[in-house]
Amino acid sequence: MNSKPTLYMVVLGATPPGRLTEQHDIFFGIGTDIKALKPDMYAFWHNGGQLHIDSWRQVTKVGGYNINIVPKESFTPTDEKLFFLNLGGYKPADLEEYHYKMLVVAKTMAKAVKAAKQTAFYKHYNFKGAESHIDEKYALDVDDMHNVEDILPLHLKEQYRIAITPSDSLIEDELHAGYVKLGPFTGL
């Protein structure tokens, strides 16, 4: 178990009451390990029924930057921000909308969108009549785009900040994929 708080990005899944198919959402949390996030995951998706994890990663390195969690009172602001983008795209004659989730360090949302346009997903899931997208504001279909610090649970925003510093390494964090049943949440 890691003793220092770390940012986690988690793909949660569930079949909420009244739904026919499994639904998914992205959760960002801070903890010393993935298990410590369970109360916040259930608070985030309180009506999801039985939750499970489909994939997750610790977020410590993104695009040539180190990502660290620091106490709010010792944070030194920088121009860089950590953005989460959910790109949407299509294939001809396929009913499905495909998604690509990405993290980008940039000074502005416009610069994050510019980075998204360079991805293989954007180039391959894009055809006339069904262009890949961010939203109309940025002329790219990103179904969702957020400054990660803004979407953390309130109690975490009150305690921590995301510190972003340049790194010499371009190696990103390991992605852990595979079904992890969370079990029912019985409260704090």
JSON list of C-alpha atoms in Angstrom, two decimals:
[
{"chain": "A", "resi": 1, "resn": "MET", "atom": "CA", "xyz": [0.00, 0.00, 0.00]},
{"chain": "A", "resi": 2, "resn": "ASN", "atom": "CA", "xyz": [1.25, 3.45, -0.95]},
{"chain": "A", "resi": 3, "resn": "SER", "atom": "CA", "xyz": [1.35, 5.85, 2.00]},
{"chain": "A", "resi": 4, "resn": "LYS", "atom": "CA", "xyz": [1.11, 9.06, 0.00]},
{"chain": "A", "resi": 5, "resn": "PRO", "atom": "CA", "xyz": [-2.11, 10.20, -1.67]},
{"chain": "A", "resi": 6, "resn": "THR", "atom": "CA", "xyz": [-2.28, 9.52, -5.40]},
{"chain": "A", "resi": 7, "resn": "LEU", "atom": "CA", "xyz": [-4.72, 10.52, -8.13]},
{"chain": "A", "resi": 8, "resn": "TYR", "atom": "CA", "xyz": [-6.65, 7.60, -9.68]},
{"chain": "A", "resi": 9, "resn": "MET", "atom": "CA", "xyz": [-8.69, 7.43, -12.88]},
{"chain": "A", "resi": 10, "resn": "VAL", "atom": "CA", "xyz": [-11.26, 4.61, -12.78]},
{"chain": "A", "resi": 11, "resn": "VAL", "atom": "CA", "xyz": [-13.73, 3.26, -15.36]},
{"chain": "A", "resi": 12, "resn": "LEU", "atom": "CA", "xyz": [-16.76, 2.24, -13.28]},
{"chain": "A", "resi": 13, "resn": "GLY", "atom": "CA", "xyz": [-19.46, -0.06, -14.61]},
{"chain": "A", "resi": 14, "resn": "ALA", "atom": "CA", "xyz": [-22.94, -1.06, -13.46]},
{"chain": "A", "resi": 15, "resn": "THR", "atom": "CA", "xyz": [-26.36, -1.95, -14.76]},
{"chain": "A", "resi": 16, "resn": "PRO", "atom": "CA", "xyz": [-28.49, 0.64, -12.97]},
{"chain": "A", "resi": 17, "resn": "PRO", "atom": "CA", "xyz": [-32.11, -0.20, -12.13]},
{"chain": "A", "resi": 18, "resn": "GLY", "atom": "CA", "xyz": [-34.33, 0.17, -15.19]},
{"chain": "A", "resi": 19, "resn": "ARG", "atom": "CA", "xyz": [-31.47, -0.11, -17.73]},
{"chain": "A", "resi": 20, "resn": "LEU", "atom": "CA", "xyz": [-31.05, -2.90, -20.29]},
{"chain": "A", "resi": 21, "resn": "THR", "atom": "CA", "xyz": [-27.30, -2.74, -20.73]},
{"chain": "A", "resi": 22, "resn": "GLU", "atom": "CA", "xyz": [-24.27, -2.08, -18.61]},
{"chain": "A", "resi": 23, "resn": "GLN", "atom": "CA", "xyz": [-23.42, 1.61, -18.27]},
{"chain": "A", "resi": 24, "resn": "HIS", "atom": "CA", "xyz": [-19.99, 3.16, -17.67]},
{"chain": "A", "resi": 25, "resn": "ASP", "atom": "CA", "xyz": [-18.60, 6.37, -16.26]},
{"chain": "A", "resi": 26, "resn": "ILE", "atom": "CA", "xyz": [-15.22, 7.78, -15.33]},
{"chain": "A", "resi": 27, "resn": "PHE", "atom": "CA", "xyz": [-14.37, 8.49, -11.70]},
{"chain": "A", "resi": 28, "resn": "PHE", "atom": "CA", "xyz": [-11.40, 10.48, -10.43]},
{"chain": "A", "resi": 29, "resn": "GLY", "atom": "CA", "xyz": [-10.39, 10.10, -6.81]},
{"chain": "A", "resi": 30, "resn": "ILE", "atom": "CA", "xyz": [-7.46, 10.49, -4.46]},
{"chain": "A", "resi": 31, "resn": "GLY", "atom": "CA", "xyz": [-6.30, 7.80, -2.08]},
{"chain": "A", "resi": 32, "resn": "THR", "atom": "CA", "xyz": [-3.41, 5.70, -0.88]},
{"chain": "A", "resi": 33, "resn": "ASP", "atom": "CA", "xyz": [-4.68, 2.71, -2.91]},
{"chain": "A", "resi": 34, "resn": "ILE", "atom": "CA", "xyz": [-7.59, 1.76, -5.18]},
{"chain": "A", "resi": 35, "resn": "LYS", "atom": "CA", "xyz": [-9.58, 0.18, -2.33]},
{"chain": "A", "resi": 36, "resn": "ALA", "atom": "CA", "xyz": [-9.59, 3.47, -0.41]},
{"chain": "A", "resi": 37, "resn": "LEU", "atom": "CA", "xyz": [-11.73, 4.99, -3.19]},
{"chain": "A", "resi": 38, "resn": "LYS", "atom": "CA", "xyz": [-14.75, 2.69, -2.68]},
{"chain": "A", "resi": 39, "resn": "PRO", "atom": "CA", "xyz": [-16.81, 5.09, -0.49]},
{"chain": "A", "resi": 40, "resn": "ASP", "atom": "CA", "xyz": [-16.26, 7.95, -2.95]},
{"chain": "A", "resi": 41, "resn": "MET", "atom": "CA", "xyz": [-17.11, 5.71, -5.93]},
{"chain": "A", "resi": 42, "resn": "TYR", "atom": "CA", "xyz": [-20.46, 4.79, -4.40]},
{"chain": "A", "resi": 43, "resn": "ALA", "atom": "CA", "xyz": [-21.14, 8.43, -3.46]},
{"chain": "A", "resi": 44, "resn": "PHE", "atom": "CA", "xyz": [-20.32, 9.41, -7.08]},
{"chain": "A", "resi": 45, "resn": "TRP", "atom": "CA", "xyz": [-22.69, 6.81, -8.58]},
{"chain": "A", "resi": 46, "resn": "HIS", "atom": "CA", "xyz": [-25.12, 6.38, -5.72]},
{"chain": "A", "resi": 47, "resn": "ASN", "atom": "CA", "xyz": [-27.96, 4.91, -7.80]},
{"chain": "A", "resi": 48, "resn": "GLY", "atom": "CA", "xyz": [-25.80, 2.61, -9.92]},
{"chain": "A", "resi": 49, "resn": "GLY", "atom": "CA", "xyz": [-26.65, -0.55, -8.04]},
{"chain": "A", "resi": 50, "resn": "GLN", "atom": "CA", "xyz": [-23.79, -3.05, -7.82]},
{"chain": "A", "resi": 51, "resn": "LEU", "atom": "CA", "xyz": [-20.66, -1.24, -9.08]},
{"chain": "A", "resi": 52, "resn": "HIS", "atom": "CA", "xyz": [-17.56, -2.81, -10.56]},
{"chain": "A", "resi": 53, "resn": "ILE", "atom": "CA", "xyz": [-14.27, -1.52, -11.96]},
{"chain": "A", "resi": 54, "resn": "ASP", "atom": "CA", "xyz": [-13.49, -2.25, -15.61]},
{"chain": "A", "resi": 55, "resn": "SER", "atom": "CA", "xyz": [-10.09, -0.53, -15.64]},
{"chain": "A", "resi": 56, "resn": "TRP", "atom": "CA", "xyz": [-8.02, 1.94, -13.64]},
{"chain": "A", "resi": 57, "resn": "ARG", "atom": "CA", "xyz": [-4.71, 3.71, -13.44]},
{"chain": "A", "resi": 58, "resn": "GLN", "atom": "CA", "xyz": [-2.75, 5.71, -10.98]},
{"chain": "A", "resi": 59, "resn": "VAL", "atom": "CA", "xyz": [-2.16, 9.11, -12.56]},
{"chain": "A", "resi": 60, "resn": "THR", "atom": "CA", "xyz": [1.44, 10.09, -11.84]},
{"chain": "A", "resi": 61, "resn": "LYS", "atom": "CA", "xyz": [2.78, 10.76, -15.36]},
{"chain": "A", "resi": 62, "resn": "VAL", "atom": "CA", "xyz": [0.99, 12.38, -18.32]},
{"chain": "A", "resi": 63, "resn": "GLY", "atom": "CA", "xyz": [2.61, 13.60, -21.53]},
{"chain": "A", "resi": 64, "resn": "GLY", "atom": "CA", "xyz": [6.03, 14.48, -20.14]},
{"chain": "A", "resi": 65, "resn": "TYR", "atom": "CA", "xyz": [4.75, 15.78, -16.81]},
{"chain": "A", "resi": 66, "resn": "ASN", "atom": "CA", "xyz": [4.77, 14.42, -13.26]},
{"chain": "A", "resi": 67, "resn": "ILE", "atom": "CA", "xyz": [1.40, 14.50, -11.52]},
{"chain": "A", "resi": 68, "resn": "ASN", "atom": "CA", "xyz": [1.51, 14.70, -7.72]},
{"chain": "A", "resi": 69, "resn": "ILE", "atom": "CA", "xyz": [-1.13, 15.26, -5.09]},
{"chain": "A", "resi": 70, "resn": "VAL", "atom": "CA", "xyz": [-0.18, 17.88, -2.52]},
{"chain": "A", "resi": 71, "resn": "PRO", "atom": "CA", "xyz": [-1.97, 19.40, 0.47]},
{"chain": "A", "resi": 72, "resn": "LYS", "atom": "CA", "xyz": [-3.96, 22.48, -0.53]},
{"chain": "A", "resi": 73, "resn": "GLU", "atom": "CA", "xyz": [-2.01, 24.76, 1.82]},
{"chain": "A", "resi": 74, "resn": "SER", "atom": "CA", "xyz": [1.38, 23.83, 0.30]},
{"chain": "A", "resi": 75, "resn": "PHE", "atom": "CA", "xyz": [0.34, 24.08, -3.36]},
{"chain": "A", "resi": 76, "resn": "THR", "atom": "CA", "xyz": [2.25, 26.41, -5.70]},
{"chain": "A", "resi": 77, "resn": "PRO", "atom": "CA", "xyz": [0.05, 27.26, -8.71]},
{"chain": "A", "resi": 78, "resn": "THR", "atom": "CA", "xyz": [1.34, 26.71, -12.26]},
{"chain": "A", "resi": 79, "resn": "ASP", "atom": "CA", "xyz": [-0.17, 27.51, -15.66]},
{"chain": "A", "resi": 80, "resn": "GLU", "atom": "CA", "xyz": [-0.55, 23.83, -16.58]},
{"chain": "A", "resi": 81, "resn": "LYS", "atom": "CA", "xyz": [-3.76, 21.96, -15.85]},
{"chain": "A", "resi": 82, "resn": "LEU", "atom": "CA", "xyz": [-4.71, 18.30, -16.15]},
{"chain": "A", "resi": 83, "resn": "PHE", "atom": "CA", "xyz": [-7.64, 17.81, -18.54]},
{"chain": "A", "resi": 84, "resn": "PHE", "atom": "CA", "xyz": [-9.79, 14.72, -19.08]},
{"chain": "A", "resi": 85, "resn": "LEU", "atom": "CA", "xyz": [-11.26, 14.38, -22.59]},
{"chain": "A", "resi": 86, "resn": "ASN", "atom": "CA", "xyz": [-13.79, 11.81, -23.77]},
{"chain": "A", "resi": 87, "resn": "LEU", "atom": "CA", "xyz": [-13.62, 11.70, -27.55]},
{"chain": "A", "resi": 88, "resn": "GLY", "atom": "CA", "xyz": [-16.52, 10.21, -29.50]},
{"chain": "A", "resi": 89, "resn": "GLY", "atom": "CA", "xyz": [-16.36, 8.75, -32.98]},
{"chain": "A", "resi": 90, "resn": "TYR", "atom": "CA", "xyz": [-18.00, 6.37, -35.43]},
{"chain": "A", "resi": 91, "resn": "LYS", "atom": "CA", "xyz": [-17.32, 3.67, -38.02]},
{"chain": "A", "resi": 92, "resn": "PRO", "atom": "CA", "xyz": [-19.34, 3.41, -41.24]},
{"chain": "A", "resi": 93, "resn": "ALA", "atom": "CA", "xyz": [-22.30, 0.96, -41.01]},
{"chain": "A", "resi": 94, "resn": "ASP", "atom": "CA", "xyz": [-21.79, 0.45, -37.27]},
{"chain": "A", "resi": 95, "resn": "LEU", "atom": "CA", "xyz": [-24.49, 1.35, -34.73]},
{"chain": "A", "resi": 96, "resn": "GLU", "atom": "CA", "xyz": [-22.00, 1.98, -31.93]},
{"chain": "A", "resi": 97, "resn": "GLU", "atom": "CA", "xyz": [-20.44, 5.27, -30.89]},
{"chain": "A", "resi": 98, "resn": "TYR", "atom": "CA", "xyz": [-16.85, 4.54, -29.84]},
{"chain": "A", "resi": 99, "resn": "HIS", "atom": "CA", "xyz": [-15.03, 6.51, -27.19]},
{"chain": "A", "resi": 100, "resn": "TYR", "atom": "CA", "xyz": [-11.43, 7.28, -26.39]},
{"chain": "A", "resi": 101, "resn": "LYS", "atom": "CA", "xyz": [-10.61, 8.64, -22.97]},
{"chain": "A", "resi": 102, "resn": "MET", "atom": "CA", "xyz": [-7.47, 10.68, -22.61]},
{"chain": "A", "resi": 103, "resn": "LEU", "atom": "CA", "xyz": [-5.59, 12.86, -20.16]},
{"chain": "A", "resi": 104, "resn": "VAL", "atom": "CA", "xyz": [-3.75, 15.93, -21.39]},
{"chain": "A", "resi": 105, "resn": "VAL", "atom": "CA", "xyz": [-1.61, 18.49, -19.58]},
{"chain": "A", "resi": 106, "resn": "ALA", "atom": "CA", "xyz": [-2.17, 21.89, -21.17]},
{"chain": "A", "resi": 107, "resn": "LYS", "atom": "CA", "xyz": [-2.52, 25.55, -20.21]},
{"chain": "A", "resi": 108, "resn": "THR", "atom": "CA", "xyz": [-6.00, 25.90, -21.76]},
{"chain": "A", "resi": 109, "resn": "MET", "atom": "CA", "xyz": [-8.87, 23.75, -23.01]},
{"chain": "A", "resi": 110, "resn": "ALA", "atom": "CA", "xyz": [-8.16, 24.94, -26.55]},
{"chain": "A", "resi": 111, "resn": "LYS", "atom": "CA", "xyz": [-4.60, 23.56, -26.31]},
{"chain": "A", "resi": 112, "resn": "ALA", "atom": "CA", "xyz": [-5.94, 20.29, -24.90]},
{"chain": "A", "resi": 113, "resn": "VAL", "atom": "CA", "xyz": [-8.30, 20.03, -27.90]},
{"chain": "A", "resi": 114, "resn": "LYS", "atom": "CA", "xyz": [-5.38, 20.63, -30.25]},
{"chain": "A", "resi": 115, "resn": "ALA", "atom": "CA", "xyz": [-3.60, 17.65, -28.66]},
{"chain": "A", "resi": 116, "resn": "ALA", "atom": "CA", "xyz": [-6.75, 15.53, -29.03]},
{"chain": "A", "resi": 117, "resn": "LYS", "atom": "CA", "xyz": [-6.83, 16.23, -32.77]},
{"chain": "A", "resi": 118, "resn": "GLN", "atom": "CA", "xyz": [-3.41, 14.57, -33.09]},
{"chain": "A", "resi": 119, "resn": "THR", "atom": "CA", "xyz": [-4.57, 11.19, -31.72]},
{"chain": "A", "resi": 120, "resn": "ALA", "atom": "CA", "xyz": [-4.98, 8.12, -33.90]},
{"chain": "A", "resi": 121, "resn": "PHE", "atom": "CA", "xyz": [-8.55, 7.81, -32.60]},
{"chain": "A", "resi": 122, "resn": "TYR", "atom": "CA", "xyz": [-9.51, 11.21, -33.96]},
{"chain": "A", "resi": 123, "resn": "LYS", "atom": "CA", "xyz": [-7.99, 10.38, -37.33]},
{"chain": "A", "resi": 124, "resn": "HIS", "atom": "CA", "xyz": [-9.51, 6.85, -37.65]},
{"chain": "A", "resi": 125, "resn": "TYR", "atom": "CA", "xyz": [-13.01, 7.28, -36.18]},
{"chain": "A", "resi": 126, "resn": "ASN", "atom": "CA", "xyz": [-13.92, 10.16, -38.40]},
{"chain": "A", "resi": 127, "resn": "PHE", "atom": "CA", "xyz": [-15.79, 10.07, -41.72]},
{"chain": "A", "resi": 128, "resn": "LYS", "atom": "CA", "xyz": [-18.03, 12.43, -43.70]},
{"chain": "A", "resi": 129, "resn": "GLY", "atom": "CA", "xyz": [-21.37, 12.77, -41.96]},
{"chain": "A", "resi": 130, "resn": "ALA", "atom": "CA", "xyz": [-20.11, 11.36, -38.64]},
{"chain": "A", "resi": 131, "resn": "GLU", "atom": "CA", "xyz": [-17.06, 13.37, -37.77]},
{"chain": "A", "resi": 132, "resn": "SER", "atom": "CA", "xyz": [-15.21, 12.67, -34.54]},
{"chain": "A", "resi": 133, "resn": "HIS", "atom": "CA", "xyz": [-16.23, 15.29, -32.05]},
{"chain": "A", "resi": 134, "resn": "ILE", "atom": "CA", "xyz": [-15.50, 17.23, -28.84]},
{"chain": "A", "resi": 135, "resn": "ASP", "atom": "CA", "xyz": [-18.25, 19.86, -28.90]},
{"chain": "A", "resi": 136, "resn": "GLU", "atom": "CA", "xyz": [-19.31, 22.76, -31.09]},
{"chain": "A", "resi": 137, "resn": "LYS", "atom": "CA", "xyz": [-17.32, 25.26, -29.05]},
{"chain": "A", "resi": 138, "resn": "TYR", "atom": "CA", "xyz": [-14.02, 23.64, -29.96]},
{"chain": "A", "resi": 139, "resn": "ALA", "atom": "CA", "xyz": [-14.99, 22.25, -33.41]},
{"chain": "A", "resi": 140, "resn": "LEU", "atom": "CA", "xyz": [-14.09, 18.70, -32.43]},
{"chain": "A", "resi": 141, "resn": "ASP", "atom": "CA", "xyz": [-16.42, 16.16, -30.85]},
{"chain": "A", "resi": 142, "resn": "VAL", "atom": "CA", "xyz": [-15.21, 15.64, -27.39]},
{"chain": "A", "resi": 143, "resn": "ASP", "atom": "CA", "xyz": [-18.30, 14.25, -25.72]},
{"chain": "A", "resi": 144, "resn": "ASP", "atom": "CA", "xyz": [-16.95, 15.52, -22.40]},
{"chain": "A", "resi": 145, "resn": "MET", "atom": "CA", "xyz": [-14.03, 17.70, -21.36]},
{"chain": "A", "resi": 146, "resn": "HIS", "atom": "CA", "xyz": [-13.06, 18.65, -17.81]},
{"chain": "A", "resi": 147, "resn": "ASN", "atom": "CA", "xyz": [-10.29, 20.12, -15.74]},
{"chain": "A", "resi": 148, "resn": "VAL", "atom": "CA", "xyz": [-9.68, 17.07, -13.49]},
{"chain": "A", "resi": 149, "resn": "GLU", "atom": "CA", "xyz": [-9.27, 19.19, -10.36]},
{"chain": "A", "resi": 150, "resn": "ASP", "atom": "CA", "xyz": [-12.81, 20.58, -10.90]},
{"chain": "A", "resi": 151, "resn": "ILE", "atom": "CA", "xyz": [-14.47, 17.13, -10.95]},
{"chain": "A", "resi": 152, "resn": "LEU", "atom": "CA", "xyz": [-12.89, 15.63, -7.84]},
{"chain": "A", "resi": 153, "resn": "PRO", "atom": "CA", "xyz": [-15.21, 14.93, -4.88]},
{"chain": "A", "resi": 154, "resn": "LEU", "atom": "CA", "xyz": [-15.74, 18.10, -2.83]},
{"chain": "A", "resi": 155, "resn": "HIS", "atom": "CA", "xyz": [-14.02, 16.81, 0.31]},
{"chain": "A", "resi": 156, "resn": "LEU", "atom": "CA", "xyz": [-10.88, 16.04, -1.76]},
{"chain": "A", "resi": 157, "resn": "LYS", "atom": "CA", "xyz": [-10.89, 19.49, -3.44]},
{"chain": "A", "resi": 158, "resn": "GLU", "atom": "CA", "xyz": [-10.96, 21.01, 0.05]},
{"chain": "A", "resi": 159, "resn": "GLN", "atom": "CA", "xyz": [-7.82, 19.06, 1.05]},
{"chain": "A", "resi": 160, "resn": "TYR", "atom": "CA", "xyz": [-5.65, 18.63, -2.04]},
{"chain": "A", "resi": 161, "resn": "ARG", "atom": "CA", "xyz": [-4.38, 20.14, -5.29]},
{"chain": "A", "resi": 162, "resn": "ILE", "atom": "CA", "xyz": [-2.86, 18.56, -8.37]},
{"chain": "A", "resi": 163, "resn": "ALA", "atom": "CA", "xyz": [0.79, 19.61, -8.74]},
{"chain": "A", "resi": 164, "resn": "ILE", "atom": "CA", "xyz": [2.12, 19.38, -12.30]},
{"chain": "A", "resi": 165, "resn": "THR", "atom": "CA", "xyz": [5.87, 19.53, -12.99]},
{"chain": "A", "resi": 166, "resn": "PRO", "atom": "CA", "xyz": [7.89, 18.78, -16.12]},
{"chain": "A", "resi": 167, "resn": "SER", "atom": "CA", "xyz": [9.44, 15.33, -16.37]},
{"chain": "A", "resi": 168, "resn": "ASP", "atom": "CA", "xyz": [12.25, 13.91, -18.46]},
{"chain": "A", "resi": 169, "resn": "SER", "atom": "CA", "xyz": [10.27, 10.70, -18.95]},
{"chain": "A", "resi": 170, "resn": "LEU", "atom": "CA", "xyz": [7.56, 10.19, -21.57]},
{"chain": "A", "resi": 171, "resn": "ILE", "atom": "CA", "xyz": [6.57, 6.83, -20.05]},
{"chain": "A", "resi": 172, "resn": "GLU", "atom": "CA", "xyz": [2.97, 6.93, -18.82]},
{"chain": "A", "resi": 173, "resn": "ASP", "atom": "CA", "xyz": [1.36, 5.02, -15.96]},
{"chain": "A", "resi": 174, "resn": "GLU", "atom": "CA", "xyz": [0.37, 1.38, -16.29]},
{"chain": "A", "resi": 175, "resn": "LEU", "atom": "CA", "xyz": [-3.27, 0.75, -17.20]},
{"chain": "A", "resi": 176, "resn": "HIS", "atom": "CA", "xyz": [-4.93, -2.05, -15.21]},
{"chain": "A", "resi": 177, "resn": "ALA", "atom": "CA", "xyz": [-7.76, -3.62, -17.22]},
{"chain": "A", "resi": 178, "resn": "GLY", "atom": "CA", "xyz": [-10.15, -6.33, -16.09]},
{"chain": "A", "resi": 179, "resn": "TYR", "atom": "CA", "xyz": [-13.33, -6.78, -14.10]},
{"chain": "A", "resi": 180, "resn": "VAL", "atom": "CA", "xyz": [-13.04, -6.05, -10.35]},
{"chain": "A", "resi": 181, "resn": "LYS", "atom": "CA", "xyz": [-16.26, -6.53, -8.38]},
{"chain": "A", "resi": 182, "resn": "LEU", "atom": "CA", "xyz": [-16.59, -3.89, -5.67]},
{"chain": "A", "resi": 183, "resn": "GLY", "atom": "CA", "xyz": [-19.30, -5.62, -3.67]},
{"chain": "A", "resi": 184, "resn": "PRO", "atom": "CA", "xyz": [-22.17, -3.77, -2.07]},
{"chain": "A", "resi": 185, "resn": "PHE", "atom": "CA", "xyz": [-21.37, -0.59, -0.23]},
{"chain": "A", "resi": 186, "resn": "THR", "atom": "CA", "xyz": [-22.65, -0.63, 3.33]},
{"chain": "A", "resi": 187, "resn": "GLY", "atom": "CA", "xyz": [-21.76, 2.95, 4.29]},
{"chain": "A", "resi": 188, "resn": "LEU", "atom": "CA", "xyz": [-18.84, 4.67, 5.93]}
]
